[in-house]
Coordinates of C-alpha atoms and ligand atoms in Angstrom, one line a residue:
X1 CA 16.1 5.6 18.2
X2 CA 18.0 6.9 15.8
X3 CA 16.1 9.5 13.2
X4 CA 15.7 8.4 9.6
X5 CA 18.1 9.9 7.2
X6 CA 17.3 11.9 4.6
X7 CA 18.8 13.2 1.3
X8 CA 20.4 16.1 3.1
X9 CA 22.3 13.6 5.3
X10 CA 24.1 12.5 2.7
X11 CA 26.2 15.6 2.5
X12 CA 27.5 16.5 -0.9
X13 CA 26.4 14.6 -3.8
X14 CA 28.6 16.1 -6.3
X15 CA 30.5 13.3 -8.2
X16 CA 28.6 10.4 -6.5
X17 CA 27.8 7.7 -8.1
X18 CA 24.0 7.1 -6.1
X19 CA 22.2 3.6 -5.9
X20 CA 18.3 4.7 -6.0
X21 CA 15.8 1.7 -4.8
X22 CA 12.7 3.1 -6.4
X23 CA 9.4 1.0 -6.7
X24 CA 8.9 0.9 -10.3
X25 CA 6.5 -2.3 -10.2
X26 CA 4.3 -0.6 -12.9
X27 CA 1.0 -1.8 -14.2
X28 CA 1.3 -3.3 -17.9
X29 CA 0.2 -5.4 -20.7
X30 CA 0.7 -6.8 -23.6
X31 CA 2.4 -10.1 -25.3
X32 CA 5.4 -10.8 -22.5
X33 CA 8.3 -9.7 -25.2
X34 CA 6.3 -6.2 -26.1
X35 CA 4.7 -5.0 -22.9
X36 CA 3.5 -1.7 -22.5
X37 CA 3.0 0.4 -19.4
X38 CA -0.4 1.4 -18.8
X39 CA 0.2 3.3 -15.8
X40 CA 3.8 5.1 -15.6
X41 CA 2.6 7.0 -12.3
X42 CA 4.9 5.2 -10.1
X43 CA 8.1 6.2 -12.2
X44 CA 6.9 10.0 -12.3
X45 CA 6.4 9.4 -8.2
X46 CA 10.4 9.1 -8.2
X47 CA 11.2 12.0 -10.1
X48 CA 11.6 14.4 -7.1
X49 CA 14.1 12.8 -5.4
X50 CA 16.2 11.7 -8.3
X51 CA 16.1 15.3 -9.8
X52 CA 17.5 16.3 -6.0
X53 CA 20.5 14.2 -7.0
X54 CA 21.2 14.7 -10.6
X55 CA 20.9 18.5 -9.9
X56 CA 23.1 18.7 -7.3
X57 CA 25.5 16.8 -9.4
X58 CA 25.6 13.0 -8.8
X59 CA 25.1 10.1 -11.6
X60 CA 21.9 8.0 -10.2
X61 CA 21.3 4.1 -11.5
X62 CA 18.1 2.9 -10.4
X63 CA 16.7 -0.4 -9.3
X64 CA 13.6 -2.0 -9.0
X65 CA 11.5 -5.1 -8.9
X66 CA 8.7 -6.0 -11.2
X67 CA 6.1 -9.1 -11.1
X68 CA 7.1 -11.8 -9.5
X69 CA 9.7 -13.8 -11.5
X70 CA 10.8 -15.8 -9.0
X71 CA 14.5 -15.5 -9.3
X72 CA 15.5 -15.9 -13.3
X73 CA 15.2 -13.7 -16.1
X74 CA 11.2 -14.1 -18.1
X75 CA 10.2 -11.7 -20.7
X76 CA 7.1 -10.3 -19.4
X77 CA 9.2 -9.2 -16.4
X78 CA 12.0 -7.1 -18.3
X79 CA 12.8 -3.7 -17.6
X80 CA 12.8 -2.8 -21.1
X81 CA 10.3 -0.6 -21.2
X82 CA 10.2 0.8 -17.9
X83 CA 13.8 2.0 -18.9
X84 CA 12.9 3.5 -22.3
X85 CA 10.0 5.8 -20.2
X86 CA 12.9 6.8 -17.3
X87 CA 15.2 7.7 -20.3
X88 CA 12.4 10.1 -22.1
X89 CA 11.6 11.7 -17.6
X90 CA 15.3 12.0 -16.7
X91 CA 17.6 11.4 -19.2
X92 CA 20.9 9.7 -18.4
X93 CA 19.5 8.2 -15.7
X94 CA 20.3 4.1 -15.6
X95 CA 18.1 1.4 -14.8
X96 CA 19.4 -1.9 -13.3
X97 CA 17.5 -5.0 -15.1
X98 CA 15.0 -6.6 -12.5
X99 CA 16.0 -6.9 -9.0
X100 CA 14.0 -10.8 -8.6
X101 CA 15.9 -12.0 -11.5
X102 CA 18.4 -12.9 -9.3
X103 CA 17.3 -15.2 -6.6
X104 CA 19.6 -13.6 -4.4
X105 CA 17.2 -10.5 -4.1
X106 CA 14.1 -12.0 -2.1
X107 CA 17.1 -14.2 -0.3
X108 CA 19.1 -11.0 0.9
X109 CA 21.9 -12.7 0.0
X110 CA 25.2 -11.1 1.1
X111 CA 26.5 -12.1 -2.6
X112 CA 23.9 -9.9 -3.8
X113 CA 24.3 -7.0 -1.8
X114 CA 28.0 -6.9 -2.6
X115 CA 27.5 -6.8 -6.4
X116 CA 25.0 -4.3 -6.1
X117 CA 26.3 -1.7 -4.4
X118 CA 29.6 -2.5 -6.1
X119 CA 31.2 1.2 -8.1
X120 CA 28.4 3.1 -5.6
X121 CA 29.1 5.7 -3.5
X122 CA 25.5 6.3 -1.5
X123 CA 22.4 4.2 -1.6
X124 CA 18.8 6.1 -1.5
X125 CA 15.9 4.3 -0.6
X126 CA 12.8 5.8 -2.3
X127 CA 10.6 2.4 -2.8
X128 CA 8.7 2.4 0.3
X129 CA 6.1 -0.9 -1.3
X130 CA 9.3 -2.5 -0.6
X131 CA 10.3 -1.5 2.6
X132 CA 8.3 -4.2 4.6
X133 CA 10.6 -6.3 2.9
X134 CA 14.4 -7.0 3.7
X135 CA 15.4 -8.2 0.8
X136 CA 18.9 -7.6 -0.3
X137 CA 18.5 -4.3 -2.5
X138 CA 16.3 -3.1 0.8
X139 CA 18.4 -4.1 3.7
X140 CA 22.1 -4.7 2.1
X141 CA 23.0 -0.8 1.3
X142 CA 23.2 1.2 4.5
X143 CA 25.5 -2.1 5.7
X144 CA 28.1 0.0 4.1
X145 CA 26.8 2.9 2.4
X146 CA 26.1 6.1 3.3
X147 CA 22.3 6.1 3.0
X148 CA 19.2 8.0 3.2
X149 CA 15.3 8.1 2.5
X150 CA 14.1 9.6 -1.0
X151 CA 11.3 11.9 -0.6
X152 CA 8.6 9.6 -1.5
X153 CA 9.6 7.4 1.3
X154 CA 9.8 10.8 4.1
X155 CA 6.7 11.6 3.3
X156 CA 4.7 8.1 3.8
X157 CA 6.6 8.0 6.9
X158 CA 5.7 11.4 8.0
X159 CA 2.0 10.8 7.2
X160 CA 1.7 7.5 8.2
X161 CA 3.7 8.2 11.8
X162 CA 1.6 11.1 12.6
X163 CA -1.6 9.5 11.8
X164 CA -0.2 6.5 14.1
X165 CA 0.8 8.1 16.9
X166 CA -0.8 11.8 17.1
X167 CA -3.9 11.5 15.7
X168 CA -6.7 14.0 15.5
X169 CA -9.7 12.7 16.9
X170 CA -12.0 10.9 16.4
X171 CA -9.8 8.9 14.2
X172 CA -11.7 5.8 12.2
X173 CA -10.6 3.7 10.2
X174 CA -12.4 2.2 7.5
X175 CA -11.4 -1.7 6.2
X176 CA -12.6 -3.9 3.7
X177 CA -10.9 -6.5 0.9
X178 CA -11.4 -10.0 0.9
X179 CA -9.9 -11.8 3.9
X180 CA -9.9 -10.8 7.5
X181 CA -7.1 -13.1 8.1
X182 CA -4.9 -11.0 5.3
X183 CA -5.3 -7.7 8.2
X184 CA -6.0 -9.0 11.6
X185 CA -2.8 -7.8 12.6
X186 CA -3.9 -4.4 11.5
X187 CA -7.1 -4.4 13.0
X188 CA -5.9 -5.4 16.2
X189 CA -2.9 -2.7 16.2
X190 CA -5.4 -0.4 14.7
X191 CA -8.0 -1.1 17.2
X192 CA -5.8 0.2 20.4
X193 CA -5.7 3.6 18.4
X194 CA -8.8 4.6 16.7
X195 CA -11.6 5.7 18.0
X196 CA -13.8 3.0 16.2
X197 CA -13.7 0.6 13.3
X198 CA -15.9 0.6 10.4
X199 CA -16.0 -3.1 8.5
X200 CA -17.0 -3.6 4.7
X201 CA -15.7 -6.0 2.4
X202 CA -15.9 -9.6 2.2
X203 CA -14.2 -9.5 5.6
X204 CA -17.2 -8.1 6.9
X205 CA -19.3 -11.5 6.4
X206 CA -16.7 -13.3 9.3
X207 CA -17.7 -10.9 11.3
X208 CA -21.3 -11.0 10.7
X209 CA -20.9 -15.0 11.1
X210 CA -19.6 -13.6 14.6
X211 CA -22.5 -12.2 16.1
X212 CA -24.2 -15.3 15.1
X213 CA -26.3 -14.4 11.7
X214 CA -25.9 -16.3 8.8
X215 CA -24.0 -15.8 6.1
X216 CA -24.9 -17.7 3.0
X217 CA -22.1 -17.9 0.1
X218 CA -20.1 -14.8 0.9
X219 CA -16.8 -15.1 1.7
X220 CA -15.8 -16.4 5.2
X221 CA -13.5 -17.6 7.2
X222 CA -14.7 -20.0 9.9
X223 CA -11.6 -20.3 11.7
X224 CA -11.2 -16.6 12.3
X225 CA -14.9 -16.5 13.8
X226 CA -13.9 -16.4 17.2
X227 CA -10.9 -14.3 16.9
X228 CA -14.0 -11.5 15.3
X229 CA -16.0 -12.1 18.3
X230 CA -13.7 -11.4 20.9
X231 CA -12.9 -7.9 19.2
X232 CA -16.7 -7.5 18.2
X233 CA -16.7 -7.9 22.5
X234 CA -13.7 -5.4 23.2
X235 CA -14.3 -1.6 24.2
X236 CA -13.5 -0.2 20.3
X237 CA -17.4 0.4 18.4
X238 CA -17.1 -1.8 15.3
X239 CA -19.5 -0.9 12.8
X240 CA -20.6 -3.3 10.4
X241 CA -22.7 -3.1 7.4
X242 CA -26.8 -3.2 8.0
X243 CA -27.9 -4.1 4.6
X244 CA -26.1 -6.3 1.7
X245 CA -26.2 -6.2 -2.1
X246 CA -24.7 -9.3 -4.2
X247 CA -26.3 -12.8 -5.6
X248 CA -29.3 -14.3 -5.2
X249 CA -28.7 -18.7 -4.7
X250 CA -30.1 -18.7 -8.5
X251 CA -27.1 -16.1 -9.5
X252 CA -29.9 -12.8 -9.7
X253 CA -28.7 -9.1 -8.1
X254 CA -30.5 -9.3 -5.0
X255 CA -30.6 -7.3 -1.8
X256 CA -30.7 -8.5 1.7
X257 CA -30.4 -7.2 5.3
X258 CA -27.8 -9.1 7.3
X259 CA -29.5 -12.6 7.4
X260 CA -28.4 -13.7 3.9
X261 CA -30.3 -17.1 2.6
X262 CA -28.8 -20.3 1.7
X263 CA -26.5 -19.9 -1.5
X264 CA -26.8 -16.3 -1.5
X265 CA -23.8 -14.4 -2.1
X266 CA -23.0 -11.1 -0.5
X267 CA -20.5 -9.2 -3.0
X268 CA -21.0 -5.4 -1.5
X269 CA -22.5 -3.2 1.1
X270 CA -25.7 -2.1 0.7
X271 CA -27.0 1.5 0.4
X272 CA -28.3 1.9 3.9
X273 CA -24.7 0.7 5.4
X274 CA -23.3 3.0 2.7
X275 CA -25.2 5.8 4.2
X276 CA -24.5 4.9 7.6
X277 CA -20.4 4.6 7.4
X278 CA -20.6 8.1 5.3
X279 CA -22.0 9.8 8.7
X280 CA -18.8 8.3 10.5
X281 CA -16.5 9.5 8.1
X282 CA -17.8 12.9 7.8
X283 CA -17.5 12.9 12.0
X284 CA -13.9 11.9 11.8
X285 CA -11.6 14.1 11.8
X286 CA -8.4 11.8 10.7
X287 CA -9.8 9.0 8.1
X288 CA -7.6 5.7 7.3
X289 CA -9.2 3.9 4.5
X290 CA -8.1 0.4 3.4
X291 CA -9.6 -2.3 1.2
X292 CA -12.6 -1.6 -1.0
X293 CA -16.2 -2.1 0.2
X294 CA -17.7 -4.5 -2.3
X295 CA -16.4 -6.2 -5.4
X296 CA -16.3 -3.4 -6.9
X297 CA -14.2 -4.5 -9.9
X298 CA -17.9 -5.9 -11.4
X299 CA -19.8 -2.3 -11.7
X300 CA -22.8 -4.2 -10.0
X301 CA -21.3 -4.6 -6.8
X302 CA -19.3 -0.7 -7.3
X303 CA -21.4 1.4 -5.1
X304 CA -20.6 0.7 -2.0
X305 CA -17.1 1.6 -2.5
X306 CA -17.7 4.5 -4.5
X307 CA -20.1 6.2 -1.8
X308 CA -17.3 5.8 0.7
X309 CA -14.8 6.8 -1.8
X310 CA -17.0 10.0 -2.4
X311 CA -17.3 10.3 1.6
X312 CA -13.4 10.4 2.4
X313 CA -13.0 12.8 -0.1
X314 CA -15.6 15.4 1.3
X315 CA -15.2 14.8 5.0
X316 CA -12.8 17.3 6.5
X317 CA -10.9 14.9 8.5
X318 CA -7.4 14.4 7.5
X319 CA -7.4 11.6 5.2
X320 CA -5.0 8.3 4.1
X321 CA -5.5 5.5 1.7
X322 CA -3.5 2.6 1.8
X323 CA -3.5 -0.5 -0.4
X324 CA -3.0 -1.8 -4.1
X325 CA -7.2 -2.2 -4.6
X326 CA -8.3 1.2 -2.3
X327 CA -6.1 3.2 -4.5
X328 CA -7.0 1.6 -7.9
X329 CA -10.7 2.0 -6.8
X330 CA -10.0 6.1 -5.5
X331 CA -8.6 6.5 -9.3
X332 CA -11.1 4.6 -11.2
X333 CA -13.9 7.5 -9.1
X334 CA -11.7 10.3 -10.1
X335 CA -10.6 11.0 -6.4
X336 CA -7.8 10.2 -5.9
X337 CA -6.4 14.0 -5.8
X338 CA -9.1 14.9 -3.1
X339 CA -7.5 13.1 -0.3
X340 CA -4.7 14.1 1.4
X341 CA -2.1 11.0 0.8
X342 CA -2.5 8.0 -1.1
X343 CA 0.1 5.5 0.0
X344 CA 2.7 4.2 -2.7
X345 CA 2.3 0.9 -0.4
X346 CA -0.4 -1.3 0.4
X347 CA 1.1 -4.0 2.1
X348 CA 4.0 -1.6 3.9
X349 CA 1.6 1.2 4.9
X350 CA -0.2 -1.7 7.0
X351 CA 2.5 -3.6 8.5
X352 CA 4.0 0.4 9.6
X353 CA 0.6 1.1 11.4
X354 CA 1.0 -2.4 12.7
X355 CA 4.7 -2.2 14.1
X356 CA 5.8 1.6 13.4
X357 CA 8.7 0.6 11.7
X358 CA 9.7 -1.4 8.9
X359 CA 13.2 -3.2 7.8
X360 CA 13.6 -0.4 5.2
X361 CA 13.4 2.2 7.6
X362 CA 15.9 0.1 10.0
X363 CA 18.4 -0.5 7.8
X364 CA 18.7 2.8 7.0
X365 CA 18.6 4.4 10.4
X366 CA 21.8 1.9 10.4
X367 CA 23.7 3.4 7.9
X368 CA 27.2 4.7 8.6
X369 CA 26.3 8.3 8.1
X370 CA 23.6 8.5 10.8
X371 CA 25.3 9.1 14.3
Ligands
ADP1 P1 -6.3 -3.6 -0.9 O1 -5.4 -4.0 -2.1 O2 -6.8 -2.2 -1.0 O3 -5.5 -3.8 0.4 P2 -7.5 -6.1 -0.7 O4 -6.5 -6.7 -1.6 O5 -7.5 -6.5 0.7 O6 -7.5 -4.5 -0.8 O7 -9.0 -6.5 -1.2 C1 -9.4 -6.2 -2.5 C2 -10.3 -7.3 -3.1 O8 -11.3 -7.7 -2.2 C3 -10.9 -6.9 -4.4 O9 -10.4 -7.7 -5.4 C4 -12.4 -7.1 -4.2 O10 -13.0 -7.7 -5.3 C5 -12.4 -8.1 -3.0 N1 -13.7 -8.1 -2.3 C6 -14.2 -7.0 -1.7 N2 -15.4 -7.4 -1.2 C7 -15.6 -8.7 -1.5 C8 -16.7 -9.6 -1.3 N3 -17.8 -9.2 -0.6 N4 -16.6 -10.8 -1.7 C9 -15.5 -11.2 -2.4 N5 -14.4 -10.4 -2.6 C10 -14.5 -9.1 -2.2
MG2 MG1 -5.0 -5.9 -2.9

């Protein structure tokens, strides 16, 4: 396999007119024709690898999506604002209006492509929550130009690959969020690596159903049952929460064990379970964390995800936090700077544990500067 290029594959920059895919999909509110960012972290996350470029010379024009506008121009989804915030962190540095205005993006249609990378000379790709993706500002560039990976992009690869494939050991990984059925390609791809598996989450109460206890209200998905059982019955220890904490059938805070009651509603771990998947993690020695223990967004049902929050960032292991709602929770704790990579992609640092590659990465190991 080819190796990915990087930005000192492209040779000299000098004079270039460079096509940077950055992620700038930035939090933001406000009435949809006067949004304001709330978050601007993922545009400062850039900055490295388009500083590389204007410093050595070249003119840079960014592009991005935003939201989901599902292939026309809205309001709430303008790059307005985004631009005015890249014009006050790099001056003279362009911003492209939405990518998804243009149906042709999420397409990857060759039309696309073509006026894109039209008056460029070299394509970067730094925007590595796209590169699960192959839509056309993702896949299209390398076709013809000279390409390479942005720093942000090397360095979830480099993370993410080592942790994949050379792992120190024991490596656990720790998984919550709603739906088993949103990750079960992850926890299958996950389970021929790691050591063991520690379960939280709503997800956890599918696996609970599994080994045969009742689950009340909580979340579940019956038709993944079986599918839980058979990996509850492979060789990989699975550790699953032993107490609950969440709704009572009469809508009180309640506690349980495992067994929850009729119309009761499991919404976090409980302290014991807490306790109990803090031990593993401070055993580890690498630490993958996705998807939040509890609900944690309602500060009843925060704890559970905060104690393991608190336990990846004291264990020694080497540790990696992947998704949109992990990452969120990590900063809303104050923690986020006390573990050693916080993926820029939730959905694209699981599907590259899954498979170990991703279009993104592809197209650009396809580009015609890489031999
Ligand atoms: P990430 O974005 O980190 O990958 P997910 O999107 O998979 O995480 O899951 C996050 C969501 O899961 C949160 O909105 C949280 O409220 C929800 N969640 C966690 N535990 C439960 C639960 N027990 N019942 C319902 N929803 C839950
Ligand atoms: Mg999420």
């Amino acid at each position: 396999m080819p190796r990915l290029p990087l930005l000192e594959d492209l040779g000299d920059v000098s004079g270039k007119r460079v096509l940077v895919r950055t992620d700038f999909n930035v939090p933001m509110e406000g009435p949809d024709n006067a949004r304001v960012i709330t978050d601007d972290f993922r545009i400062r996350a850039a900055l490295p690898t388009i500083n590389w470029l204007t410093s050595r010379g070249a003119t840079v024009v960014c592009a991005s999506h935003l939201g989901r506008p599902k292939g026309q121009p809205v309001d709430k989804y303008s790059m307005t604002p985004i631009r005015a915030r890249l014009q006050e962190l790099a001056p003279g540095v362009e911003l492209m209006e939405n990518l998804r205005f243009n149906a042709g993006e999420e397409s990857n249609s060759e039309a696309f492509v073509a006026q894109l990378v039209q008056g460029f000379d070299m394509y970067v790709n730094d925007a590595f929550g796209a590169a699960h993706r192959a839509h056309a500002s993702v896949s299209g560039p390398p076709k013809t130009l000279p390409s390479a990976a942005g720093r942000l992009l090397q360095r979830e690869v480099e993370v993410l690959g080592e942790m994949r494939n050379h792992p120190k050991r024991p490596f656990i990984a720790v998984l919550g969020g709603a739906k088993v059925s949103d990750k079960l390609g992850v926890i299958e791809a996950l389970l021929s690596t790691v050591d063991a598996l520690v379960i939280g989450g709503g997800m956890c109460f599918t696996f609970l159903a599994a080994k045969g206890m009742p689950v009340g209200s909580s979340i579940c998905e019956l038709d993944q049952v079986a599918v839980c059982k058979r990996l509850l019955d492979g060789p990989k220890q699975i550790h699953l929460p032993e107490d609950i904490v969440g709704l009572d059938a009469e809508g009180n805070y309640a506690t349980f064990g495992v067994r929850l009651p009729d119309g009761a509603k499991g919404l976090d771990i409980g302290p014991g379970s807490a306790a109990a998947f803090t031990d593993v993690i401070m055993d580890a020695r690498t630490v993958f964390w996705n998807g939040p223990m509890g609900m944690f967004e309602d500060p009843r049902f925060a704890a559970g995800t905060k104690t393991v929050a608190q336990a990846v960032a004291d264990t020694k292991a080497f540790t990696v936090v992947g998704g949109g709602d992990s990452a969120a929770a990590l900063a809303q704790f104050g923690l986020d700077d006390q573990v050693d990579h916080v993926s820029t992609g939730g959905g694209a640092s699981l599907e590259y544990l899954e498979l170990g590659d991703l279009p993104g990465l592809a197209a650009l190991r396809g580009a015609p500067n890489v031999r």
